[in-house]
Short mmCIF file of C-alpha atoms and ligand atoms in Angstrom, two decimals:
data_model
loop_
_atom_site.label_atom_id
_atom_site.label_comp_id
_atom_site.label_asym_id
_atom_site.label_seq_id
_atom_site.Cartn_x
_atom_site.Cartn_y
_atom_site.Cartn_z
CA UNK A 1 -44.67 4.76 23.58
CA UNK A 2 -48.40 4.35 22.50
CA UNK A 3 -49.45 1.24 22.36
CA UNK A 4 -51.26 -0.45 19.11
CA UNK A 5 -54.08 -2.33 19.44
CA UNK A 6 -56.01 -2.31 16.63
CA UNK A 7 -56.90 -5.13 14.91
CA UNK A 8 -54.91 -6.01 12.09
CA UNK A 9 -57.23 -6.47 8.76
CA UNK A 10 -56.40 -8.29 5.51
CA UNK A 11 -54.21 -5.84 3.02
CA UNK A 12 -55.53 -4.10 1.19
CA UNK A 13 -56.75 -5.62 -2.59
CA UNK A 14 -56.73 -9.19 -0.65
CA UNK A 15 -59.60 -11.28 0.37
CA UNK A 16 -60.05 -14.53 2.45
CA UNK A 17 -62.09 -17.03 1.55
CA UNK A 18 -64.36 -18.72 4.03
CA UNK A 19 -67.37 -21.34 4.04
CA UNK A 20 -69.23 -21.64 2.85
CA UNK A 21 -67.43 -19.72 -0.44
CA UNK A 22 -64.55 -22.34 0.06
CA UNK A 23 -66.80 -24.85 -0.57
CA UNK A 24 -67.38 -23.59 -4.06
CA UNK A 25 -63.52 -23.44 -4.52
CA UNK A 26 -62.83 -26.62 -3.61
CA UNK A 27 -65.90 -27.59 -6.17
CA UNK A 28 -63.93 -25.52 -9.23
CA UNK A 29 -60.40 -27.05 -8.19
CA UNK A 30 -62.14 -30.44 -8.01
CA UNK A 31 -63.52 -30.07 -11.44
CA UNK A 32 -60.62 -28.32 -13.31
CA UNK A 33 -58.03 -31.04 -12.09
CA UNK A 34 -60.42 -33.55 -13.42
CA UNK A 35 -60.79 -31.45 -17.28
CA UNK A 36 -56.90 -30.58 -17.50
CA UNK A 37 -56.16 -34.28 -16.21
CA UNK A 38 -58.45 -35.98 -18.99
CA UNK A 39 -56.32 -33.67 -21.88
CA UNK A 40 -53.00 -35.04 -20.14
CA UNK A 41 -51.96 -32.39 -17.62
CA UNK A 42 -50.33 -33.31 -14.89
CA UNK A 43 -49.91 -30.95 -11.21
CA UNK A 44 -46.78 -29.00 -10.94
CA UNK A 45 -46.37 -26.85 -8.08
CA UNK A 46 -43.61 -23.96 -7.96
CA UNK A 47 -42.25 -21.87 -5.34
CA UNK A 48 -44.46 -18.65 -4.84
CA UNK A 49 -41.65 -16.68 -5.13
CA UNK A 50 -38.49 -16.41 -7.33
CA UNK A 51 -35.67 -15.07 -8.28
CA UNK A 52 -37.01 -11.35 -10.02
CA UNK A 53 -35.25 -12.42 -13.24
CA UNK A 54 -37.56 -15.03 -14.08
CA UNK A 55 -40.30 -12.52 -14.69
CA UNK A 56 -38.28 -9.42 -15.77
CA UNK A 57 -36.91 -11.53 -18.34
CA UNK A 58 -39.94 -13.62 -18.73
CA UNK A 59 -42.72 -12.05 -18.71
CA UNK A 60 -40.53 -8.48 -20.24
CA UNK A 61 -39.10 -5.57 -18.33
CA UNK A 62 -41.77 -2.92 -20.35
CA UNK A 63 -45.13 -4.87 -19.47
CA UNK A 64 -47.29 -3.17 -16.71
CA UNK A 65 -47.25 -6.52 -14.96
CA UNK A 66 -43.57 -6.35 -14.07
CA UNK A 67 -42.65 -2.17 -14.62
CA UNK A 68 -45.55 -1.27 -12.31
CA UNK A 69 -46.70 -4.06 -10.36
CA UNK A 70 -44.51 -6.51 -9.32
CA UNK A 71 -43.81 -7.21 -5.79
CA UNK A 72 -40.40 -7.40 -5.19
CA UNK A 73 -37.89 -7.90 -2.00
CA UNK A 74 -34.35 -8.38 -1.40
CA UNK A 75 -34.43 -11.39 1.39
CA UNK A 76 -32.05 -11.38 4.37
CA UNK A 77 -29.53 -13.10 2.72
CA UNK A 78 -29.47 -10.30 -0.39
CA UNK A 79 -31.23 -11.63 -3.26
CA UNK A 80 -33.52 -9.90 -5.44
CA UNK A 81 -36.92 -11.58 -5.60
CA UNK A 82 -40.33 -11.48 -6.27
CA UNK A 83 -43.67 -12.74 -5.30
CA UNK A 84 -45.39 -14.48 -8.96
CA UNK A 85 -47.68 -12.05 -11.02
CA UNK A 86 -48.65 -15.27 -12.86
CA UNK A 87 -48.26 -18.85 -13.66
CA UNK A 88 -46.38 -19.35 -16.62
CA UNK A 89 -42.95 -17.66 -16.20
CA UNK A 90 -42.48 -20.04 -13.18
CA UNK A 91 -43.50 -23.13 -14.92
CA UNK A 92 -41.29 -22.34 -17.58
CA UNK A 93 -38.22 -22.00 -15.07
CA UNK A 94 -39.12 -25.20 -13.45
CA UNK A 95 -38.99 -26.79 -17.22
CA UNK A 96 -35.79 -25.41 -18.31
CA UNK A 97 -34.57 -26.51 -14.65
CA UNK A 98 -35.50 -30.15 -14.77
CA UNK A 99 -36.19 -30.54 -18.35
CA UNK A 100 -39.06 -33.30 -18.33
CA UNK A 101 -39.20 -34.99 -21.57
CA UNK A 102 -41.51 -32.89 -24.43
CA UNK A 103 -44.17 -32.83 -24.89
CA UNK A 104 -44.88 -32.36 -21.21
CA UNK A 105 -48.27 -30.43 -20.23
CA UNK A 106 -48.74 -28.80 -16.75
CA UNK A 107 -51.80 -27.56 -14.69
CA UNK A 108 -51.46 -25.79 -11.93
CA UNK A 109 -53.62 -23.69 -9.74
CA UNK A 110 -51.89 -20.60 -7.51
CA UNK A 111 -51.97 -17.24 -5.90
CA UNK A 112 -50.64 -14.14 -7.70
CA UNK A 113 -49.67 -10.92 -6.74
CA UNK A 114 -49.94 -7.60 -8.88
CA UNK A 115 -49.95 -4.58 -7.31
CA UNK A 116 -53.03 -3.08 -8.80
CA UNK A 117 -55.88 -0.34 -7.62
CA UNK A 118 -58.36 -3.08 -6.59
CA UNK A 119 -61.74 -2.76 -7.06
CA UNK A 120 -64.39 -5.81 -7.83
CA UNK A 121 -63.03 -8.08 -9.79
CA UNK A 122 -59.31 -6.26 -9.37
CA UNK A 123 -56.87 -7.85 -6.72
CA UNK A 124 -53.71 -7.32 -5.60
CA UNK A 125 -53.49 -10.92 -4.68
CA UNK A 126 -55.83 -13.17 -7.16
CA UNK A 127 -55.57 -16.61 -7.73
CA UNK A 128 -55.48 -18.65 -10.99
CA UNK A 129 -55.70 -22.51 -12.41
CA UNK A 130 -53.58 -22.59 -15.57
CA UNK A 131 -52.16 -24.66 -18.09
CA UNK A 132 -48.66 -24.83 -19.65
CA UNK A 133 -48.06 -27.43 -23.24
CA UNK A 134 -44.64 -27.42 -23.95
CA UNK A 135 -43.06 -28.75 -26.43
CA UNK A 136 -44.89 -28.57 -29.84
CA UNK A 137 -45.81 -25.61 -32.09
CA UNK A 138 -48.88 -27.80 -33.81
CA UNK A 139 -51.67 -25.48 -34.17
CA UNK A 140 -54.10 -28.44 -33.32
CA UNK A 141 -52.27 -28.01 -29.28
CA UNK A 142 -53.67 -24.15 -29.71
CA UNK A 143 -57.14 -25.87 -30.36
CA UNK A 144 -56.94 -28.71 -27.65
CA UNK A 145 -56.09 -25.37 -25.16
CA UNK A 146 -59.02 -22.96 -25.98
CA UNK A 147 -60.83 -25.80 -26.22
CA UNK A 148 -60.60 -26.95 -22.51
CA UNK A 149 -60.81 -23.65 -21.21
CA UNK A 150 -64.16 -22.85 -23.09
CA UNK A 151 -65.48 -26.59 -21.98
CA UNK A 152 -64.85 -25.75 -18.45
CA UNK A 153 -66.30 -22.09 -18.46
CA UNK A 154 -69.64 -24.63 -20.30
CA UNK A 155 -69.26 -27.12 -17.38
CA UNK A 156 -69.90 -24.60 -14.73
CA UNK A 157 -73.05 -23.58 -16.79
CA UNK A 158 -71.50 -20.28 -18.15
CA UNK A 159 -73.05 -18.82 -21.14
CA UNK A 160 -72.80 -15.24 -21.36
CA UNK A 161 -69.12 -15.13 -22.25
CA UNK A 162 -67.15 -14.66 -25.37
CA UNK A 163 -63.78 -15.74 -26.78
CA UNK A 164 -61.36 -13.66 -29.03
CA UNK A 165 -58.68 -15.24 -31.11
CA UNK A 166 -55.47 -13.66 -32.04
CA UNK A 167 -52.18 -13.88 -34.07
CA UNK A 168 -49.09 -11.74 -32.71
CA UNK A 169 -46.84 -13.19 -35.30
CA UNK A 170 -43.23 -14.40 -34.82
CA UNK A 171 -39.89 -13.62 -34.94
CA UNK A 172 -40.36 -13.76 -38.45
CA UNK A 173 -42.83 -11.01 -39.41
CA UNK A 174 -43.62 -8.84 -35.96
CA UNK A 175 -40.49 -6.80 -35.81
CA UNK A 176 -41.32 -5.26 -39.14
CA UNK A 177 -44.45 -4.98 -38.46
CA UNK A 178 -43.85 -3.26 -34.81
CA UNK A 179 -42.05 -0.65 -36.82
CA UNK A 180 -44.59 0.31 -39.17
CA UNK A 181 -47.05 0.49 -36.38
CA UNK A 182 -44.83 3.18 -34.37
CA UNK A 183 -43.90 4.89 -37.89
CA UNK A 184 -48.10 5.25 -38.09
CA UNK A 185 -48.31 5.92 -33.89
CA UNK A 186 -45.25 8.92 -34.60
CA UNK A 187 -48.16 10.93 -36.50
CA UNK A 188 -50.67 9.85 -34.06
CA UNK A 189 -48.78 11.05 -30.67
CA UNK A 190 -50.58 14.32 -30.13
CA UNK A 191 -53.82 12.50 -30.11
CA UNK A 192 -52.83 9.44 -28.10
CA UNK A 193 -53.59 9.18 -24.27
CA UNK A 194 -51.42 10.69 -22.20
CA UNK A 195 -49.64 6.97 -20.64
CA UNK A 196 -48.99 5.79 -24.34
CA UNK A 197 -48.29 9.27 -26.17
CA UNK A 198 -45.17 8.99 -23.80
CA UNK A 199 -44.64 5.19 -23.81
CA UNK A 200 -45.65 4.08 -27.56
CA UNK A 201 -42.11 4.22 -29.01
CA UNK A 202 -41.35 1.63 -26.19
CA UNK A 203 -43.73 -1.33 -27.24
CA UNK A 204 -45.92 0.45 -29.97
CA UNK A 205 -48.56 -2.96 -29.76
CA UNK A 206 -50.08 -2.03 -26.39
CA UNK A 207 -51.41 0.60 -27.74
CA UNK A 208 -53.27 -1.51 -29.95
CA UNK A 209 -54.76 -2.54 -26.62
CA UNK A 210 -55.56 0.65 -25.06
CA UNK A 211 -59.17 0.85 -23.63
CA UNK A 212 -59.21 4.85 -23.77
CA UNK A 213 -61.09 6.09 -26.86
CA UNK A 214 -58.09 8.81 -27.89
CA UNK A 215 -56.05 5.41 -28.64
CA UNK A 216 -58.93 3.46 -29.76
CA UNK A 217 -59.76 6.56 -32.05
CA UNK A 218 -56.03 6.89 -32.63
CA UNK A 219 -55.63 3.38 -34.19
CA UNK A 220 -58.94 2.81 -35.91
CA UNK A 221 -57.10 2.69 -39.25
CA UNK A 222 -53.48 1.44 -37.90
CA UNK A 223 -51.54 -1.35 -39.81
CA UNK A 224 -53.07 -4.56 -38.97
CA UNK A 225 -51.22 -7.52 -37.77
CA UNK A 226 -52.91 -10.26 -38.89
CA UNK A 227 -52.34 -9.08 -42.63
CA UNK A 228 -48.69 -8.51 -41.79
CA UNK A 229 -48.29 -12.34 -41.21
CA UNK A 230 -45.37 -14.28 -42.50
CA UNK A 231 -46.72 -17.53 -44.37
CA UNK A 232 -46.16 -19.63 -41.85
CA UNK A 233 -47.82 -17.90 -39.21
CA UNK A 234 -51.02 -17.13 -41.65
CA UNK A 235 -51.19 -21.12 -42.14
CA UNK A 236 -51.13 -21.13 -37.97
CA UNK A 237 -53.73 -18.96 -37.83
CA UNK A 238 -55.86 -20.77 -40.26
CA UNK A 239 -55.32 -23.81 -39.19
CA UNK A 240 -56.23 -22.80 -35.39
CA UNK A 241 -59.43 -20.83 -36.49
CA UNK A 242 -60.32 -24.46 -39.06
CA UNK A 243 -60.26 -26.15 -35.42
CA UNK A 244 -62.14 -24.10 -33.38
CA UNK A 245 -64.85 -24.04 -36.05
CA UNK A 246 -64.51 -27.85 -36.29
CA UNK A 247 -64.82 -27.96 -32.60
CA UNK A 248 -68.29 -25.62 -32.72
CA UNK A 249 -66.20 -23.11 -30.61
CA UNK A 250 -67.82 -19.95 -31.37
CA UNK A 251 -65.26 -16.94 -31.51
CA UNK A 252 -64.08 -13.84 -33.15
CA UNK A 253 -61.01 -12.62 -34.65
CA UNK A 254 -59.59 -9.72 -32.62
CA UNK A 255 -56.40 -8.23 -34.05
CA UNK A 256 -56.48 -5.68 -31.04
CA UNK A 257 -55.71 -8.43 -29.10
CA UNK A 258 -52.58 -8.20 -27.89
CA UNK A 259 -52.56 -9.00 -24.01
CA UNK A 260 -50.17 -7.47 -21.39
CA UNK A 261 -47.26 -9.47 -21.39
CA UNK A 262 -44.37 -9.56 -23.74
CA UNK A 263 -44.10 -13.36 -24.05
CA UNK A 264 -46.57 -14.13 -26.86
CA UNK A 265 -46.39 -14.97 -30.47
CA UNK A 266 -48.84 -16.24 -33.13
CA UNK A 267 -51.76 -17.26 -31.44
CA UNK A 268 -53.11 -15.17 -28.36
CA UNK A 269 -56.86 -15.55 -27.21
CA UNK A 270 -59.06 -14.01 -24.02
CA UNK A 271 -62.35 -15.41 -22.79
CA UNK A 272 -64.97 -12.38 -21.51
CA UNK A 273 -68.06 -12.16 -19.60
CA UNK A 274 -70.54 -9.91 -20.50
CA UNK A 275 -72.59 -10.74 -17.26
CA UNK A 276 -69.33 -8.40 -15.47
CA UNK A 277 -68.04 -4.77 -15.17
CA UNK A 278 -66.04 -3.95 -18.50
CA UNK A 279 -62.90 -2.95 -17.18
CA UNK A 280 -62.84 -6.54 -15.14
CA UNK A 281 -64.37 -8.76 -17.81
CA UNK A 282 -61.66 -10.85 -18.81
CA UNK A 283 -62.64 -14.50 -17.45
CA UNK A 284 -59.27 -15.93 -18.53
CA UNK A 285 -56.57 -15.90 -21.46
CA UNK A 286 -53.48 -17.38 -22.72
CA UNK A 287 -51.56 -17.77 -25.83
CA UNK A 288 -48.58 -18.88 -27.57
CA UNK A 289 -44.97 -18.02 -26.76
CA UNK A 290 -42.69 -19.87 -28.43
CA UNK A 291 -39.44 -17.80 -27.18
CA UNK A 292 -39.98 -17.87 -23.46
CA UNK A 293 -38.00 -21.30 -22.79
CA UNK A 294 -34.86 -19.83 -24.74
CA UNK A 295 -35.15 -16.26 -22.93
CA UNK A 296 -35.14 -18.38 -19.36
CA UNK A 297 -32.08 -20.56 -20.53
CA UNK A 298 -33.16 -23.36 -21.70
CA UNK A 299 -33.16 -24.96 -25.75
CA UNK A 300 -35.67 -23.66 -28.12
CA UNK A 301 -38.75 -24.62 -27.30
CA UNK A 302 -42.36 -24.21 -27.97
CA UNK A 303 -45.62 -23.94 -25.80
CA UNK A 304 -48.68 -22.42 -25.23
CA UNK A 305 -50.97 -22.07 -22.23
CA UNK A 306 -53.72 -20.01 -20.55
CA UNK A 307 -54.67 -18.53 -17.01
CA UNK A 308 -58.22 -18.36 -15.81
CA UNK A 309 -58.84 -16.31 -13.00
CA UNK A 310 -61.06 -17.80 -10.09
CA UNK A 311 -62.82 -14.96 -8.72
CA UNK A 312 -63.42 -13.61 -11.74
CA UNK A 313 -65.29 -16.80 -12.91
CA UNK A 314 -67.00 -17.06 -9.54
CA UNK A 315 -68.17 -13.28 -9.70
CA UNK A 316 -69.26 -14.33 -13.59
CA UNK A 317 -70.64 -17.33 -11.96
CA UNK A 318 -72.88 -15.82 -9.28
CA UNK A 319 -73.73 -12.72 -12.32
CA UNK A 320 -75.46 -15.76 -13.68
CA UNK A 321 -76.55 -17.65 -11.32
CA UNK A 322 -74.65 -20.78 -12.30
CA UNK A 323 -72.55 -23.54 -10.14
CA UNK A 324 -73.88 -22.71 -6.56
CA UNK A 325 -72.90 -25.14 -4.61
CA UNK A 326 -75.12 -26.10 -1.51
CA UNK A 327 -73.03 -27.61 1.65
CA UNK A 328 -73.48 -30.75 2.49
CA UNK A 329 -74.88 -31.26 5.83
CA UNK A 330 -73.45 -33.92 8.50
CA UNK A 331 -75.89 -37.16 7.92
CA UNK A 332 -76.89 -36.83 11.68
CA UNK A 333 -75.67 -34.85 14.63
CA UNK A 334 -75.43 -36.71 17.95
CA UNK A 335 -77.14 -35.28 20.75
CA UNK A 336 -75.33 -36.52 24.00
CA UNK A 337 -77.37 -35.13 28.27
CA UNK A 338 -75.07 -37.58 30.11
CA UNK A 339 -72.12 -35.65 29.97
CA UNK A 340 -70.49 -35.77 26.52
CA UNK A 341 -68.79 -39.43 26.67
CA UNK A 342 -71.26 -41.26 24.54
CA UNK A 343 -71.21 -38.55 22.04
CA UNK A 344 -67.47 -38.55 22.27
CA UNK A 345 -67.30 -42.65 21.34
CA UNK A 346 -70.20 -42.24 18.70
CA UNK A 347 -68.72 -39.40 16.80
CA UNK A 348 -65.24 -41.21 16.42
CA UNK A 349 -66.93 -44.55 15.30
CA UNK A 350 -68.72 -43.39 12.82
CA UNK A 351 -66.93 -40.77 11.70
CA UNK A 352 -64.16 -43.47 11.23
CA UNK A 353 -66.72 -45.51 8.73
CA UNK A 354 -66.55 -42.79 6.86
CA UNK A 355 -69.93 -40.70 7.82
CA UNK A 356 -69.83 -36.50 8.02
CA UNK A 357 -71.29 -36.35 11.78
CA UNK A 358 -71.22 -33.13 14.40
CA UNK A 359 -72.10 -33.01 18.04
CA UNK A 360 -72.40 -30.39 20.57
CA UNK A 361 -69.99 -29.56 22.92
CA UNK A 362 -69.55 -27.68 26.34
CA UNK A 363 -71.92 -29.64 27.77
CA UNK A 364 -75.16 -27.63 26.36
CA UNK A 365 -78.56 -28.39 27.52
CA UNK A 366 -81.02 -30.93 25.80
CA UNK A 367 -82.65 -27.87 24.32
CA UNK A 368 -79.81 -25.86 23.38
CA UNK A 369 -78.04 -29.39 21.64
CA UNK A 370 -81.10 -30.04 19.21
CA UNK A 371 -81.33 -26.50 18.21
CA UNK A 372 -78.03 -27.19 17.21
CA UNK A 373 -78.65 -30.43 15.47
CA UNK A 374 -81.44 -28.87 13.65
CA UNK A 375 -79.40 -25.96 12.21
CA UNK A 376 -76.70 -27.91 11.12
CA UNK A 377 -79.23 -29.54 8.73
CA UNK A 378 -78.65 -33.41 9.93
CA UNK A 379 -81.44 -35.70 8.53
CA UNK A 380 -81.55 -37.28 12.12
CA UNK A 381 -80.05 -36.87 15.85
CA UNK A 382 -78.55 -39.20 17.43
CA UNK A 383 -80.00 -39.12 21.16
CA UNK A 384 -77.88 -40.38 23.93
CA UNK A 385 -79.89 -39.93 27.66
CA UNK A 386 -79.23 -42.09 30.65
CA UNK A 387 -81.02 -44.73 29.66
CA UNK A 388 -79.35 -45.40 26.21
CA UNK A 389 -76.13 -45.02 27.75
CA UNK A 390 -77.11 -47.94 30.15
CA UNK A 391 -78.06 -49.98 27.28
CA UNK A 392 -75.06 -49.18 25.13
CA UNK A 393 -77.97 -47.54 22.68
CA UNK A 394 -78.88 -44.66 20.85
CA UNK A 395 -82.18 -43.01 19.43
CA UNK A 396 -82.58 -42.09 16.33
CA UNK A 397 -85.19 -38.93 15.87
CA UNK A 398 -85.66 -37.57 12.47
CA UNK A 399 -85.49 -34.20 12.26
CA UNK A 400 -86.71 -33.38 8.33
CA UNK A 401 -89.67 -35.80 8.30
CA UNK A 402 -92.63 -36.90 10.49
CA UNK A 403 -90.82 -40.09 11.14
CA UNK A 404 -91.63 -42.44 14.90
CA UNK A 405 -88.46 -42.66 16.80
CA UNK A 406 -86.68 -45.70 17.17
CA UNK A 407 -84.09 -46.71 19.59
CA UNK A 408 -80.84 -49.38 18.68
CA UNK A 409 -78.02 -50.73 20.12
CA UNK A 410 -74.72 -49.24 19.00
CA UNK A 411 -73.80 -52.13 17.56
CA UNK A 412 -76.96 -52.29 15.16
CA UNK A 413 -76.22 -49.10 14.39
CA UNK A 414 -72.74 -49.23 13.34
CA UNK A 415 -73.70 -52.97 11.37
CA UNK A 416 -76.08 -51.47 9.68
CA UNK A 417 -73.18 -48.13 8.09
CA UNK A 418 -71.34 -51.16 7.49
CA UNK A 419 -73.63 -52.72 5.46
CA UNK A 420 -75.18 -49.90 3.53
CA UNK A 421 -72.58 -46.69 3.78
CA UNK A 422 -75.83 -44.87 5.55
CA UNK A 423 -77.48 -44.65 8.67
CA UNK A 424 -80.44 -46.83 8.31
CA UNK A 425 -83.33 -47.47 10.51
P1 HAM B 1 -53.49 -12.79 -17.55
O1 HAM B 1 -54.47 -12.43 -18.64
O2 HAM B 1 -52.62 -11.72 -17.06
O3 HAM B 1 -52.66 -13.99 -18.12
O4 HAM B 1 -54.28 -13.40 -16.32
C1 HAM B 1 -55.15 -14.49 -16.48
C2 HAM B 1 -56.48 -14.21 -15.80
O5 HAM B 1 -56.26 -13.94 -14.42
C3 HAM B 1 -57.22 -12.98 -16.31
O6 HAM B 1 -57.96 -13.27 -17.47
C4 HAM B 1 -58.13 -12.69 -15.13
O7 HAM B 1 -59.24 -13.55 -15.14
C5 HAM B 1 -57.26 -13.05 -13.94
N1 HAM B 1 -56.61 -11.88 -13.35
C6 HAM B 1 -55.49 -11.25 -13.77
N2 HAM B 1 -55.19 -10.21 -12.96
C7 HAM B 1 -56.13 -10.19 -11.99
C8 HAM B 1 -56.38 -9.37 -10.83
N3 HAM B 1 -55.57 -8.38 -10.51
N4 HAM B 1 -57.46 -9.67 -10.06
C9 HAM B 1 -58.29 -10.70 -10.37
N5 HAM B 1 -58.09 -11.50 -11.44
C10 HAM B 1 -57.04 -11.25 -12.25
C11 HAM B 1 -51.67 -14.64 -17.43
O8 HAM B 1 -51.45 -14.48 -16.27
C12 HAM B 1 -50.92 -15.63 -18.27
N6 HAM B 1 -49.94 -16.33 -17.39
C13 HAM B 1 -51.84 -16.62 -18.94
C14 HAM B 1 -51.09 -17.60 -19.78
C15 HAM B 1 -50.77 -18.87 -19.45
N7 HAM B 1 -50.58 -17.35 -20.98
C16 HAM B 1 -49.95 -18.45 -21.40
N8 HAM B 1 -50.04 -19.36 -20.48
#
């Protein structure tokens, strides 16, 4: 039997993220936690996977994201489950499970797995900080959410993006309307694309959505939805688009708007970069689905919620050379010739105060250690020869100024962090 030994590589459509690129993550965590945290949000974390019903009946049996993507397994003790395409369908579970008390707002930030053809900006595992409101059908929550998303897209310095407002309707007022849109699609079919002139009859609105120009062509003068509203959702709508222009949100309407999954109704909404690659512009959506508690079990309830994808920002982010994020450097790097102890003692101490320090290890030359100490980018070493170590001291060389050495006694040293949070000399 031949013997493999290959290296094994990440799958395919999956990525690892390393420093100094982690550094930026942390950054974008850091400062989403902080946004959804100041409009009430609170952390929820969910399992990664779950059972497969929570998204087939979720999310909808018909939508790409489950029909052709999903990854699903039957575990060792036979169930059926799957690894989450997305955030909401799981927060949603975890409310009807434990019902908090409404309104109750969640933010959470997670892998998720589609099993796509990647390409830049395409993964098959991407990751995504979200929000969930549950528990109010107020337009002015609709607001509050695009609002947040478009102030963090400004916070990271953002500005060539765009946001599109929908309305899929309810209960009410889309059924009929679903029907005259695959009455008009019937007398379209021959010229449809191939995927939807065999799968319109099945959910007639994603062909609304189609970015092929036979269905574009196709439905240039389809029914439109948003002048198939009932009255109630037409006062949603108006009263969502009266916010957004009260909030100097710029957007436009975009009845084509009808995102992949089968949750929504009334309001729907996508943010896009035009510094990216069409096809992968989409910096983040969300929308309004006001059945999804009641189709996972739980009592009618309302919410509304968006996902923003991280690489996709980041990629939008570095398009436009906007929230680079330079690593810090350790405030001094100790340079130890009498065998590592000193270094060893130092490091702890001050690390312990609460100082970002590195050292050299495997006993390295003189040499070889401030070479070291120089690329880590260290405003000063820390020099500990034979004669410090006698004296319990240390030398302090600068190493990004013309600066005269000084020698101190540990104990100065350590004082003085006390004192002023810094190494000063
Ligand atoms: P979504 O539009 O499917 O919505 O995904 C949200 C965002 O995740 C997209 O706008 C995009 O930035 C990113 N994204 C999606 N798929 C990929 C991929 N394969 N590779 C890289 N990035 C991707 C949702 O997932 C809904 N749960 C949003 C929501 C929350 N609606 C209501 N509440």
């Amino acid at each position: 039997m031949s013997h493999d030994t290959t290296a094994p590589r990440a799958p395919t459509g999956t990525h690892d993220v390393l420093p100094p690129e982690s550094s930026r993550w942390e950054h974008f965590l850091a400062r989403f936690a902080a946004l959804a945290e100041r409009y009430g949000f609170g952390l929820v974390h969910t399992p990664i996977f779950e059972d497969s019903r929570v998204f087939r009946r979720g999310i909808g049996e018909h939508s790409e994201v489950v029909g052709k993507e999903m990854y699903e397994f039957t575990d060792r003790g036979g169930r059926q489950l799957a690894l989450r395409p997305e955030g909401t369908a799981s927060v949603v579970r975890a409310f009807v499970q434990h019902r908090p008390v409404t309104p109750w707002r969640a933010w959470y930030a997670t892998p998720s797995f589609r099993y796509e053809r990647p390409q830049a900006g395409r993964y098959r595992q991407h990751h995504q900080v979200g929000v969930e409101a549950l528990g109010s059908d107020d337009p002015d929550v609709d607001v509050e959410i695009i609002v947040l998303a478009q102030r963090f897209f400004e916070s990271l310095g953002l500005k060539n993006f765009s946001l599109a407002v929908n309305s899929m309707g309810d209960a009410q007022c889309r059924p009929a309307y679903v029907d005259t849109l695959r009455e008009y699609l019937r007398g379209q079919a021959r010229v449809l694309c191939d995927e939807h002139a065999q799968r319109f009859e099945l959910n007639p609105l994603r062909v609304l959505d189609c970015k092929t120009s036979a269905c574009r062509d196709a439905t240039q003068n389809a029914p439109k939805l948003l002048t198939a509203l009932c009255e109630s959702c037409t006062a949603h709508h108006e009263r969502v688009v009266a916010g957004l222009t009260a909030a100097g949100v710029t957007f436009q309407t975009n009845d084509r708007l009808v995102r992949g999954l089968d949750y929504y109704t009334k309001t729907t909404f996508e943010f896009s970069s035009h510094a990216l690659d069409g096809a992968q512009n989409a910096l983040g959506g969300g929308g309004r689905y006001d059945g999804l508690v009641e189709s996972l079990g739980g009592p009618p309830t309302p919410g509304i919620g968006f996902g923003i994808g991280i690489e996709r920002v980041l990629l939008a982010c570095d398009a436009e050379q906007v929230f680079a994020i330079a690593p810090m450097p350790p405030v001094a790097f100790v340079v130890d010739v009498t065998g590592g102890e000193g270094a060893r003692d130092l490091v702890a101490a001050l690390r312990e105060k609460g100082l970002y320090v590195e050292r050299a290890y495997d006993g390295r030359s003189m040499k070889s250690q401030l070479k070291a100490a120089d690329k880590s980018g260290a405003a000063c070493a820390l020099l500990i020869g034979s004669e410090e170590l006698a004296q319990k001291s240390v030398t302090i060389r600068a190493l990004r100024e013309q600066r005269e050495q000084v020698t101190v006694t540990i104990e100065s040293l350590l004082a003085g962090v006390d004192a002023t949070g810094e190494i000063s000399w």
